[in-house]
Coordinates of C-alpha atoms and ligand atoms in Angstrom, one line a residue:
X28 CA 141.8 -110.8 -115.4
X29 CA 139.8 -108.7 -112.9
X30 CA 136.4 -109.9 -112.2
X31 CA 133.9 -106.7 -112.1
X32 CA 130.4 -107.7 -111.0
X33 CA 128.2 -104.4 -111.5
X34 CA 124.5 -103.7 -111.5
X35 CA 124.7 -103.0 -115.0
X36 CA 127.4 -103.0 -117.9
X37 CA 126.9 -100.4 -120.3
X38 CA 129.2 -100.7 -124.1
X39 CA 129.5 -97.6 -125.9
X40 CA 129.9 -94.5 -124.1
X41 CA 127.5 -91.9 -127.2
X42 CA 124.4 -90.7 -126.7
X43 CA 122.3 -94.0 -125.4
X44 CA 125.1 -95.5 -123.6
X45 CA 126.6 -92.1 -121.4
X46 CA 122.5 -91.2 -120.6
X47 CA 122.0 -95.1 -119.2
X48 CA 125.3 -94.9 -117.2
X49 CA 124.6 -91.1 -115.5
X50 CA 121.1 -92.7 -114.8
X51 CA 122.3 -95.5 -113.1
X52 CA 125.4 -93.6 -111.3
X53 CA 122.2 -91.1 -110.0
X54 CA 120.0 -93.9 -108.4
X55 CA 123.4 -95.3 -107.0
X56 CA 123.5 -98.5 -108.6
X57 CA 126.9 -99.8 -109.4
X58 CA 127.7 -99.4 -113.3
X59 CA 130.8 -100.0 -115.7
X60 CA 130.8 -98.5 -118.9
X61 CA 133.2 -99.4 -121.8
X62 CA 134.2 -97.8 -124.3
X63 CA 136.6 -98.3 -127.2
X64 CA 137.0 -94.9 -128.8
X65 CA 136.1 -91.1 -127.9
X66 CA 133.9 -91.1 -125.2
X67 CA 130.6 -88.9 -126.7
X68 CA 130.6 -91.1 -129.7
X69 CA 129.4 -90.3 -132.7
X70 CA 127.1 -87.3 -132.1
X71 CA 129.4 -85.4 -130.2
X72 CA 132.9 -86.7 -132.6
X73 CA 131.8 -86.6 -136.5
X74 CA 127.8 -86.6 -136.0
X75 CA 125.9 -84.0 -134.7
X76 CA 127.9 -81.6 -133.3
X77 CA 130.4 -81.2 -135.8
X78 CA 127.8 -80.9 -138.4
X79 CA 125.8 -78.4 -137.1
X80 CA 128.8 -76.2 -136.4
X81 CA 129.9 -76.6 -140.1
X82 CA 126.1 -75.9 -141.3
X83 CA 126.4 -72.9 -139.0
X84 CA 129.4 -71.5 -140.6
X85 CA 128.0 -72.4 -143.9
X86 CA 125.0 -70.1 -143.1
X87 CA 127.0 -66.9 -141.9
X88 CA 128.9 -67.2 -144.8
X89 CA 125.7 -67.7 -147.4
X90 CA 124.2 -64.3 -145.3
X91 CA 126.9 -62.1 -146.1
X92 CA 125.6 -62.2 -149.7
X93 CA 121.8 -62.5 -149.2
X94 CA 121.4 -58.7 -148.0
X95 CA 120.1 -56.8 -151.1
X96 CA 116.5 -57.9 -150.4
X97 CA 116.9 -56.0 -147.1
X98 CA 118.6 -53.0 -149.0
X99 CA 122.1 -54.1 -147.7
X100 CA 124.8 -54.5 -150.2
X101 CA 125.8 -58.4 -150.2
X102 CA 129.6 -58.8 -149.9
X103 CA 131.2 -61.7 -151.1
X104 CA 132.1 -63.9 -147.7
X105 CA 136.3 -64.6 -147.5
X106 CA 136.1 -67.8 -146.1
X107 CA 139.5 -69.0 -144.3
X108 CA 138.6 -72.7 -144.1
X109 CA 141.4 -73.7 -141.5
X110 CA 139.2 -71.4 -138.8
X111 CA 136.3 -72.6 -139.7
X112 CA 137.1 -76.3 -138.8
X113 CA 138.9 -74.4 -135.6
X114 CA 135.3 -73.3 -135.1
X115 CA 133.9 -77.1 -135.3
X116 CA 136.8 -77.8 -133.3
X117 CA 136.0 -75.4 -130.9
X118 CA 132.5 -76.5 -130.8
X119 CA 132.9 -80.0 -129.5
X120 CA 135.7 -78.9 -127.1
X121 CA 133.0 -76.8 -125.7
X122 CA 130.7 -79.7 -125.2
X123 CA 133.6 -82.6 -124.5
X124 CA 133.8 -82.4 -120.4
X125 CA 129.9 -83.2 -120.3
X126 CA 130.7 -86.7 -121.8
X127 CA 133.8 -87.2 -120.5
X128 CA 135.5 -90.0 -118.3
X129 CA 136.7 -87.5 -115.5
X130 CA 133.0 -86.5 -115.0
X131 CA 131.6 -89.9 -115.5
X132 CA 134.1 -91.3 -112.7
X133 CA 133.0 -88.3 -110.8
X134 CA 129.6 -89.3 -111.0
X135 CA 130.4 -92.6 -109.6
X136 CA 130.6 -95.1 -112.7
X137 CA 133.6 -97.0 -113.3
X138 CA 134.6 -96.1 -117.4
X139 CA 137.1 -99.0 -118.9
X140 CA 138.6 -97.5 -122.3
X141 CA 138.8 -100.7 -124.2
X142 CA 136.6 -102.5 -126.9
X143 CA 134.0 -105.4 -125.3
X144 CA 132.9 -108.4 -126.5
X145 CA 131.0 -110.7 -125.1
X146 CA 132.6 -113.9 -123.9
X147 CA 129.0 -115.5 -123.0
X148 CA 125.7 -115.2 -122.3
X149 CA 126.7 -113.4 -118.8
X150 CA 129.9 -112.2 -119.3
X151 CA 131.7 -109.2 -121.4
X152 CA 135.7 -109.3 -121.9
X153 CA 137.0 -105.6 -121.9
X154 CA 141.2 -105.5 -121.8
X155 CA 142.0 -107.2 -118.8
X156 CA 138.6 -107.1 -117.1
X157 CA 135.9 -109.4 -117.5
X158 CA 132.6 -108.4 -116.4
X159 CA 129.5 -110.4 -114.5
X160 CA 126.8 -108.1 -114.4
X161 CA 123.2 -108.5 -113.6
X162 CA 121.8 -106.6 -117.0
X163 CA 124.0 -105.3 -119.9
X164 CA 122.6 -102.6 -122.4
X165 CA 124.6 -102.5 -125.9
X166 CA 124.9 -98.9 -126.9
X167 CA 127.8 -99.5 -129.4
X168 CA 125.8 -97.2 -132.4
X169 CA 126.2 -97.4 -136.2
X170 CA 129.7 -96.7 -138.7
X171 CA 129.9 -95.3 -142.2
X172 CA 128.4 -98.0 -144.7
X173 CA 130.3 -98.0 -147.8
X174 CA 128.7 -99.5 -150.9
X175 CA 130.9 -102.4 -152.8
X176 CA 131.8 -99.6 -155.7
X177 CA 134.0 -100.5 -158.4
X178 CA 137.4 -99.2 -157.2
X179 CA 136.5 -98.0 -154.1
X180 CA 138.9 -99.6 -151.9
X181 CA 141.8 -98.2 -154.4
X182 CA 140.6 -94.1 -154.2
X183 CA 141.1 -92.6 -150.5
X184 CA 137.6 -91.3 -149.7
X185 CA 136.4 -89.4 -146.7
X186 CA 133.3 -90.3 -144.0
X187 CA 131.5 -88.5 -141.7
X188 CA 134.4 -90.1 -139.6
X189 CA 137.7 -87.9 -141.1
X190 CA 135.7 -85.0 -143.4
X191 CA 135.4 -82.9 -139.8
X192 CA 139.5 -83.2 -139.4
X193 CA 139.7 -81.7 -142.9
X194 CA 142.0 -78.5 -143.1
X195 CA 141.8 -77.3 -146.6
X196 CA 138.5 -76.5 -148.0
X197 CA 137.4 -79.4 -150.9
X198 CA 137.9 -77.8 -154.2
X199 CA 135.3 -80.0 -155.9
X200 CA 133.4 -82.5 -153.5
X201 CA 131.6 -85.0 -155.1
X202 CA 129.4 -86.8 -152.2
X203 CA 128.0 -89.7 -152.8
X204 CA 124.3 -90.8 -151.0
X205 CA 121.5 -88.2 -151.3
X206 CA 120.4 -88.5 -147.6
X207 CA 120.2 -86.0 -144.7
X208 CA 123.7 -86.4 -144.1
X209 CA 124.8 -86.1 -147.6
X210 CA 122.9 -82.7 -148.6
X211 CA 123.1 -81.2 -145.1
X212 CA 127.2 -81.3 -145.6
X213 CA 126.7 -81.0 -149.6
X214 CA 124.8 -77.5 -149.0
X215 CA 127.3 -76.5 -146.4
X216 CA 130.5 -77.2 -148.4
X217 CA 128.9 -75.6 -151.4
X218 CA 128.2 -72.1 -149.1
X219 CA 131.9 -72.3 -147.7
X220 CA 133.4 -72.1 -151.2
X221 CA 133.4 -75.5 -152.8
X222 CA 132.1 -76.7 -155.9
X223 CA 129.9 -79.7 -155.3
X224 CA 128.0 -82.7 -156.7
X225 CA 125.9 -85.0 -155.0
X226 CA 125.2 -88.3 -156.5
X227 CA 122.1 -90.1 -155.4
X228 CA 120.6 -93.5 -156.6
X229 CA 116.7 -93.0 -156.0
X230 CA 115.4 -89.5 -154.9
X231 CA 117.4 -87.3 -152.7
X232 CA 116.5 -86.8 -149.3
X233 CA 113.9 -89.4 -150.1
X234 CA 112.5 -90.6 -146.8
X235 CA 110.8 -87.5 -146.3
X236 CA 107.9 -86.2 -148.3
X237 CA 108.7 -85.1 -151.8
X238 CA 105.9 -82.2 -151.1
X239 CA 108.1 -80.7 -148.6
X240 CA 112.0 -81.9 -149.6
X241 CA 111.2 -79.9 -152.6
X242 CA 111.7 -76.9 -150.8
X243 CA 114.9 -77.8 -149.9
X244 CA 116.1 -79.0 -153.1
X245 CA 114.7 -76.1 -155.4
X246 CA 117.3 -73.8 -152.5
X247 CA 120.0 -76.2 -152.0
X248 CA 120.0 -76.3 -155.8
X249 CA 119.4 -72.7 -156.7
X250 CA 122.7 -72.4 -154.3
X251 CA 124.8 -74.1 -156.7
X252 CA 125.3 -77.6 -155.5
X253 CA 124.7 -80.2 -158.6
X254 CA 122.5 -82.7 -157.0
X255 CA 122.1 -86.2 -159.9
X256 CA 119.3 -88.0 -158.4
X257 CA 117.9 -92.3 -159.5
X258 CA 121.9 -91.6 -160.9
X259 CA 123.9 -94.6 -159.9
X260 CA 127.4 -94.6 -159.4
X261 CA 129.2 -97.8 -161.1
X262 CA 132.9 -96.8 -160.3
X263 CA 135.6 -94.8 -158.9
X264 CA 138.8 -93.9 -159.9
X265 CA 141.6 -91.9 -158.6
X266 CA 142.4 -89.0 -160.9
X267 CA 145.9 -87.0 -160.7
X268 CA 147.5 -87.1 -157.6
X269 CA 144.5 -86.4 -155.0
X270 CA 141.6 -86.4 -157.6
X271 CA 138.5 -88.7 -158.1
X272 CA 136.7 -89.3 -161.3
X273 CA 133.7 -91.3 -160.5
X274 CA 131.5 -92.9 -163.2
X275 CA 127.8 -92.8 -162.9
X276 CA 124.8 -94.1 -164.8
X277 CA 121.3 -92.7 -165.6
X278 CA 118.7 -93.4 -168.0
X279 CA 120.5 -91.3 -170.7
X280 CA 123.6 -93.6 -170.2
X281 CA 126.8 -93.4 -168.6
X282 CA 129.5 -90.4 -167.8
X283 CA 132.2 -89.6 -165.5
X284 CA 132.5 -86.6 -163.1
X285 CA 135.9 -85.8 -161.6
X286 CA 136.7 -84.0 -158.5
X287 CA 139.0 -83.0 -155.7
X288 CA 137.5 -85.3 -153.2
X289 CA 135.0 -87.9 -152.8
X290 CA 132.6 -88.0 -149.4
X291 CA 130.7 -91.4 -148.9
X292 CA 127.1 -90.9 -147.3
X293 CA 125.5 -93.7 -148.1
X294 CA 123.9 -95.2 -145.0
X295 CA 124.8 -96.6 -142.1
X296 CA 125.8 -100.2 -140.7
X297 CA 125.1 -101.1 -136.9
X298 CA 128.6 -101.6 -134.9
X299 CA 128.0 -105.4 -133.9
X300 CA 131.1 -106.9 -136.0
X301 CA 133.6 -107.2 -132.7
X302 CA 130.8 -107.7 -129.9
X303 CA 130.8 -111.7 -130.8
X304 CA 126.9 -111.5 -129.8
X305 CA 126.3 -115.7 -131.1
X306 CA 128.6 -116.4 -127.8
X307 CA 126.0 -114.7 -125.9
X308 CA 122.3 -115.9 -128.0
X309 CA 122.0 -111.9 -129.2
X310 CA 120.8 -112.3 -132.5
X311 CA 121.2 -110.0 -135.3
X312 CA 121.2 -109.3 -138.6
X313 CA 122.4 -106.4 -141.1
X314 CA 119.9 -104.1 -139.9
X315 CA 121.2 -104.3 -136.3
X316 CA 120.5 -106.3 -132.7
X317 CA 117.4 -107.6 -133.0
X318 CA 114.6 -106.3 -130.0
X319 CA 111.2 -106.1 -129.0
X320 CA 109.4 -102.9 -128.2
X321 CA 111.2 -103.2 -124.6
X322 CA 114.3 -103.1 -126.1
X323 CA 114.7 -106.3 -124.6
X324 CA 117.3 -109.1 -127.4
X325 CA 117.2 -112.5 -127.3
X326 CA 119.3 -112.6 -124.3
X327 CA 116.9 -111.3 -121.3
X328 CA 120.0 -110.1 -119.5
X329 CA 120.9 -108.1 -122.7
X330 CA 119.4 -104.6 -124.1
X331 CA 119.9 -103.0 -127.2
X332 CA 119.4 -99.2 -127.5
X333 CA 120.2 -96.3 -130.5
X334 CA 121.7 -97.2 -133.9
X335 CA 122.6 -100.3 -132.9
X336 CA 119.4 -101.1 -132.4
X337 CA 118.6 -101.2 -136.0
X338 CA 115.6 -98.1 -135.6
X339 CA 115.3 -94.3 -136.5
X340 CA 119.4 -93.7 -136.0
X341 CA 118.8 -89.9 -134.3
X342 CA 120.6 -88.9 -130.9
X343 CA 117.2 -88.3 -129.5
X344 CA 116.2 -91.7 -129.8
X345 CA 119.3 -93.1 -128.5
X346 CA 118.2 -90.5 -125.6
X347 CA 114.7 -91.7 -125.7
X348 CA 115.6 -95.9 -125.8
X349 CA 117.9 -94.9 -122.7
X350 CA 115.1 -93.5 -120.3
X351 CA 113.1 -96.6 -121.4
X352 CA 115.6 -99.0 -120.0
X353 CA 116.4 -97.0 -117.3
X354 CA 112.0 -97.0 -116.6
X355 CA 112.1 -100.9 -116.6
X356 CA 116.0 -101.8 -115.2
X357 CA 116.0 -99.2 -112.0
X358 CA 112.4 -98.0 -111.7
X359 CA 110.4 -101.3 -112.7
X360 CA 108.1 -99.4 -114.4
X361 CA 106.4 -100.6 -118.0
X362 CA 108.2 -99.4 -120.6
X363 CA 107.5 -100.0 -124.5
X364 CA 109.0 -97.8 -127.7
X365 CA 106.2 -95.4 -129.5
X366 CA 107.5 -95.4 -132.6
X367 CA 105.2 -92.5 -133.5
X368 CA 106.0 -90.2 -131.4
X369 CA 109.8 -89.4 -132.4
X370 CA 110.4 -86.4 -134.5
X371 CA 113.3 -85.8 -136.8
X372 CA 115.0 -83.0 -138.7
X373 CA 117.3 -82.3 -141.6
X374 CA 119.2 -79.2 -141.1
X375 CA 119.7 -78.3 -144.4
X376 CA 118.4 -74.6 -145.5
X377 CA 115.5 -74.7 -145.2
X378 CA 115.0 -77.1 -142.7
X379 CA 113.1 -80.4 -143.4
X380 CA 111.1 -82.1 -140.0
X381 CA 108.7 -84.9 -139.3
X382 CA 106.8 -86.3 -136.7
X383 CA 104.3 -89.3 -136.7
X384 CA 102.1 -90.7 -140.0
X385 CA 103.1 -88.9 -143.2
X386 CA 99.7 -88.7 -145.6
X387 CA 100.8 -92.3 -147.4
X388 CA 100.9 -94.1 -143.8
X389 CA 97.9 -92.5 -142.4
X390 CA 95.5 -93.3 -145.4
X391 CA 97.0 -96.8 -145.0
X392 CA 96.0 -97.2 -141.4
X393 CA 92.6 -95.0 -141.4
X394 CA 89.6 -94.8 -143.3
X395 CA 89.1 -90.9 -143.5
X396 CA 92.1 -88.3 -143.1
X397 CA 91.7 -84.6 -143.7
X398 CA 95.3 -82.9 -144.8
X399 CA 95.8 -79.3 -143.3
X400 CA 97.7 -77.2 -145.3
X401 CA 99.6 -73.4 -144.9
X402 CA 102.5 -72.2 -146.6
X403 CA 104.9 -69.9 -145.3
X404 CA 104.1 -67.1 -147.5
X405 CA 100.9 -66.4 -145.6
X406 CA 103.0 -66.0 -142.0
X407 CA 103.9 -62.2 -141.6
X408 CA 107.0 -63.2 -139.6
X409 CA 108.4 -65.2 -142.4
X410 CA 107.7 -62.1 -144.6
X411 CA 109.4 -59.8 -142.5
X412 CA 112.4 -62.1 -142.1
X413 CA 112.0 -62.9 -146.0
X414 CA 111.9 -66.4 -145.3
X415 CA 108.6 -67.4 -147.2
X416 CA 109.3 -70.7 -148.6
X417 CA 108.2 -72.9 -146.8
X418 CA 104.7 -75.1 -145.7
X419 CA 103.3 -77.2 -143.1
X420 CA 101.2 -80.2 -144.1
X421 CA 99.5 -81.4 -140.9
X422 CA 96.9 -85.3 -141.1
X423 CA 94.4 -85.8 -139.1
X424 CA 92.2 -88.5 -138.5
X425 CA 88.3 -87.8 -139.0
X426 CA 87.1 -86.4 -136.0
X427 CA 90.8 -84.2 -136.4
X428 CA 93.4 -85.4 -134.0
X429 CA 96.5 -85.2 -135.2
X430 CA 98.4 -88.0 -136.6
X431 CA 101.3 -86.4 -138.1
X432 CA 102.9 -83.6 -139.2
X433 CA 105.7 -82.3 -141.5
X434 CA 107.8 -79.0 -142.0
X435 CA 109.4 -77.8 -144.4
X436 CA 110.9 -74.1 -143.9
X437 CA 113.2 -71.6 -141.4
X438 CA 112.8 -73.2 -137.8
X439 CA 111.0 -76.2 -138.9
X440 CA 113.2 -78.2 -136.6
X441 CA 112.7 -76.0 -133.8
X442 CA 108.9 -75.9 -134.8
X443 CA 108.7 -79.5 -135.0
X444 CA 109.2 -79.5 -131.3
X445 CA 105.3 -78.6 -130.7
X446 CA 103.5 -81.1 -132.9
X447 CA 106.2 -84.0 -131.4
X448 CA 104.1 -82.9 -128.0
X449 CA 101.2 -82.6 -129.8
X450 CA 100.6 -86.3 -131.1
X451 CA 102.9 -87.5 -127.7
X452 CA 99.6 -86.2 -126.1
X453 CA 97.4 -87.3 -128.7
X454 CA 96.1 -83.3 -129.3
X455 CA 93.1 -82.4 -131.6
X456 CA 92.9 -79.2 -133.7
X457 CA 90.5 -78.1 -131.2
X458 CA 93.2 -78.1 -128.9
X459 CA 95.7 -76.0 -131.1
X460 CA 93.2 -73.6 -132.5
X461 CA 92.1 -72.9 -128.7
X462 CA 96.0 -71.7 -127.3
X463 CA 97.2 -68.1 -127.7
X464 CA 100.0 -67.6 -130.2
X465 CA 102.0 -64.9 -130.0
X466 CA 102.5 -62.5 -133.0
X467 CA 104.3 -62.7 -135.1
X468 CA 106.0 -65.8 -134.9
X469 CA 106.9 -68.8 -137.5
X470 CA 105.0 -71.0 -135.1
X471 CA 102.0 -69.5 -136.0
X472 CA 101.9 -70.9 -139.4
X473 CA 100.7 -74.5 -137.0
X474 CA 97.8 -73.0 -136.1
X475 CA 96.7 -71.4 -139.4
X476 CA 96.8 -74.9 -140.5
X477 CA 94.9 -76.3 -137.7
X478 CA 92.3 -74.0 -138.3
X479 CA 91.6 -74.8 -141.6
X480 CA 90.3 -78.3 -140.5
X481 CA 87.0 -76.7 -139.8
X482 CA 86.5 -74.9 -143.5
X483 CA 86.8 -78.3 -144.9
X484 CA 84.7 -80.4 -142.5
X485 CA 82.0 -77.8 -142.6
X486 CA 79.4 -76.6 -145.4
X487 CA 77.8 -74.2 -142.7
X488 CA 78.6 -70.5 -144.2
X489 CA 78.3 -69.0 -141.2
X490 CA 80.5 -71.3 -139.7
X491 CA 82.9 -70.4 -142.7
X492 CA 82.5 -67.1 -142.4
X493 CA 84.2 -67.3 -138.7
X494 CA 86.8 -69.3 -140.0
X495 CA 87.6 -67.2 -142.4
X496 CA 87.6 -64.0 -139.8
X497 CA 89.8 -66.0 -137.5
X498 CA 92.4 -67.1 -139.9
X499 CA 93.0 -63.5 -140.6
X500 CA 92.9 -62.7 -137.0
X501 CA 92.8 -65.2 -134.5
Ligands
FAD27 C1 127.2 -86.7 -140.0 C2 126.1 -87.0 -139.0 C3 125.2 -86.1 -138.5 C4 124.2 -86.4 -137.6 N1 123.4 -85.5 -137.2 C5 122.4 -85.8 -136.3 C6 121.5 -84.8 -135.9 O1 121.6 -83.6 -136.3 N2 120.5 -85.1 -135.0 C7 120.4 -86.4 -134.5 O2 119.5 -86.7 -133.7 N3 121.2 -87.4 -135.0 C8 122.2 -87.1 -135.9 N4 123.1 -88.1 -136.3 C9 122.9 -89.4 -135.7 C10 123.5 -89.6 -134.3 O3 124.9 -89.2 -134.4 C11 123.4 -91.0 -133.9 O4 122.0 -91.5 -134.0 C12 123.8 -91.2 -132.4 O5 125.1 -90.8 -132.2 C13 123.5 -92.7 -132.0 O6 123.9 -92.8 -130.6 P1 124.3 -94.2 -130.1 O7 124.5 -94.0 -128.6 O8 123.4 -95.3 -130.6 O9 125.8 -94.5 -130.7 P2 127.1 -93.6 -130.7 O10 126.8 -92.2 -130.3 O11 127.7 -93.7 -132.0 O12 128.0 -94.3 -129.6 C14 128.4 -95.6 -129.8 C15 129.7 -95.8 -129.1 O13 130.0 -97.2 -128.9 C16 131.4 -97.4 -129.0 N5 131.6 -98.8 -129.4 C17 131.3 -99.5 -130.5 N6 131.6 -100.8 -130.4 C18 132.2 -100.9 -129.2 C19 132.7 -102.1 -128.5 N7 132.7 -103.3 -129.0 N8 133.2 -101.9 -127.2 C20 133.2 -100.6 -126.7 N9 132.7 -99.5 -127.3 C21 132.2 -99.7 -128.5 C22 131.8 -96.4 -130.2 O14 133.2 -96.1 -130.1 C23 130.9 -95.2 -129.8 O15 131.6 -94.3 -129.1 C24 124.1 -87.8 -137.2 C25 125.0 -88.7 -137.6 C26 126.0 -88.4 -138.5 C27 126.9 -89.5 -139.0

């Protein structure tokens, strides 16, 4: 065994863990990182990356054929699946060397390729080293959760972890788990060529608001995917050689659906099974390592950052929870998590995003709210690009700072960006009906909304008249 004795020990090299260990390697303070599989993790293997190249295929494909409104014929796309997963291929390739151990070592932090566990409340076993260092921060993120299903263990079933090293394109994909990961690759799959059928026990895509995810299902259903929602599925079968038949129940009974391949996406469970945290007092539970707003675990020598950390699971806030600990381990500087202030987005077409109190939370926590409504329709950007379905619903709290806001449209996820500053800074609609928007843009739909705040809290015609004059105009 080789004794290492670091600053910091950092397991699992994705997005929390690689942003704590560059950090640390910057302010020159001596820092191992471990790492058991593909250095980049999750985001960069068969998260983020991959799926966003797949959506974008998906989207050049569904183009080809959505020209006649623009008095282009539509042609039908020819979609030779092998290249597109060379594309996806191609796209984390691109990003690889950014997360990789030859620039990590470069940067000055020592990168062990082996799986860690913790041997006591001080010390982590990797391979032959065992490590002694002054603060450790678990970064080890989340793995495909698979539901005990009737059968499942006897039908081979892909994961976000194997569906990106597909070759052949699914015939019929039947995905099971109507989240953001299931109808973002159900809706990509289905504009690459594949039948599809998504199977969802409550209501898809159900942790946003249904106001907004109905844009996206009225579209992702209008493309063609099947999407059974508060369906359950009670078994699965293998059917033929490669096929699936999976049985589901509704309230009009019971029914099988067969299919070429079967995708699960239904949640996530936290990667704390090999870290052995009871030797080291970490305590945890299904959800993930348990922590307080410092990030800080039972173990005061111990961190817990990203999925694992039993939160939002988004790369951002993996990003996020790392420049917290970095704030309180190198710089000494306060640092607790604001829950509120972390956006998210589904990139499904359109796009679904968030950030801070939906209207249900917000009339929880405060006695008067005014919701701020404008649809896409009434942008003339979105007209000219034909992209009109779409609104923003905007709360604010009486005296009309903005608690929250959702999209649902083209760019929402890009648009998000603004209001995610907006309630980081605690911003008013005074604030966003006073800044200069250039036309014509999407973003602009924001401030229409904004401005609206004053036609409702006002009985002053005058006052309503100017409202009225700068909606049009301003
Ligand atoms: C299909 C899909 C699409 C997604 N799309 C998005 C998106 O568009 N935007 C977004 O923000 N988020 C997205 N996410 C979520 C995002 O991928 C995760 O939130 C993010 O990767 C979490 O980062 P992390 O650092 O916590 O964990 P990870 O990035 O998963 O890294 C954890 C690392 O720890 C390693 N590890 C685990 N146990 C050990 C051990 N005992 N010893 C050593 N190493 C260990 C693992 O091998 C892994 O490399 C997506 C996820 C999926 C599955």
């Amino acid at each position: 065994m080789t004794l290492l004795t670091p600053d910091i020990c950092v397991i699992g090299a994705g997005s929390g863990g690689l942003s704590v260990a560059a950090a640390a390697a910057a302010f020159g303070v001596p820092v191992v990182l471990v790492e058991r599989g593909k250095m980049g993790g999750d985001c960069l293997n068969y998260g983020c990356v991959p799926s966003k190249a797949l959506i974008a295929a998906g989207k050049q494909a569904h183009l080809m054929q959505g020209g006649a409104a623009f008095g282009i014929a539509p042609a039908e796309a020819e979609v030779n699946f092998r290249q597109v997963m060379k594309h996806v291929e191609a796209t984390i390739a691109a990003i690889a060397p950014n997360d990789s151990v030859e620039r990590f070592t470069a940067l000055g932090v020592q990168v062990i390729q082996e799986e860690a566990r913790f041997k006591d409340g001080r010390t982590v076993i990797a391979g032959d080293y065992e490590i002694r260092a002054r603060r450790f921060v678990i970064a080890t993120g989340s793995s495909p959760l698979v539901p005990p299903i009737q059968g499942v263990d006897d039908v081979p079933y892909l994961t976000n972890e194997t569906i990106f090293s597909q070759t052949r394109r699914p015939a019929h994909l039947i995905v099971v788990g109507g989240g953001p990961i299931g109808m973002e690759l159900a809706q990509a799959h289905r504009r690459l060529g594949s039948e599809v059928t998504v199977v969802e026990a409550l209501a898809a895509l159900g942790k946003d608001d249904p106001e907004l995810t109905a844009f996206a299902l009225r579209n992702i259903r209008s493309e063609g995917v099947n999407v059974l929602e508060h369906t359950k599925v009670t078994q699965v079968e293998k059917r033929g050689r490669s096929g699936v038949r999976v049985h589901v129940e509704d309230t009009d009974g019971t029914r099988s659906i067969d299919g070429s391949h079967l995708l699960i996406a239904a949640g996530r469970t936290p990667n704390t099974a090999s870290l052995e945290l009871d030797r080291a007092g970490i305590q945890h539970d299904r959800r993930g390592i348990k922590v307080s707003d410092k990030l800080r675990t039972s173990n005061r020598r111990v961190y817990a950052i990203g999925d694992v950390a039993g939160g939002l699971q988004f790369t951002h806030v993996a990003g996020y929870h790392a420049g917290l600990v970095i704030r309180a381990l190198l710089l000494r500087l306060p640092a607790r998590e604001d829950r509120n202030i972390i956006p998210w987005a589904t990139y499904t077409d359109p796009e679904i995003a968030h950030v801070g109190l939906n209207e249900e939370e917000a009339r929880k926590s405060h006695r008067k709210i005014s919701i701020l409504r404008w649809p896409y329709c009434e942008n003339d950007r979105a007209q000219a690009e034909r992209k009109t379905e779409g609104l923003i619903k905007l709360v604010t709290d009486r005296k009309g700072r903005i608690l929250g806001a959702s999209i649902a449209g083209a760019n929402a996820g890009e648009m998000i960006n603004f209001w995610a500053l907006a309630i980081s800074r605690k911003l008013g609609v005074r604030d966003i009906a006073g800044y200069v928007s250039p036309y014509p843009t999407m973003t602009e739909i924001g401030k229409r909304a904004a401005i609206t705040y004053f036609t409702e809290t006002t009985r002053k015609p005058l006052v309503r008249a100017v409202v009225r004059f700068l909606r049009r105009f301003g």
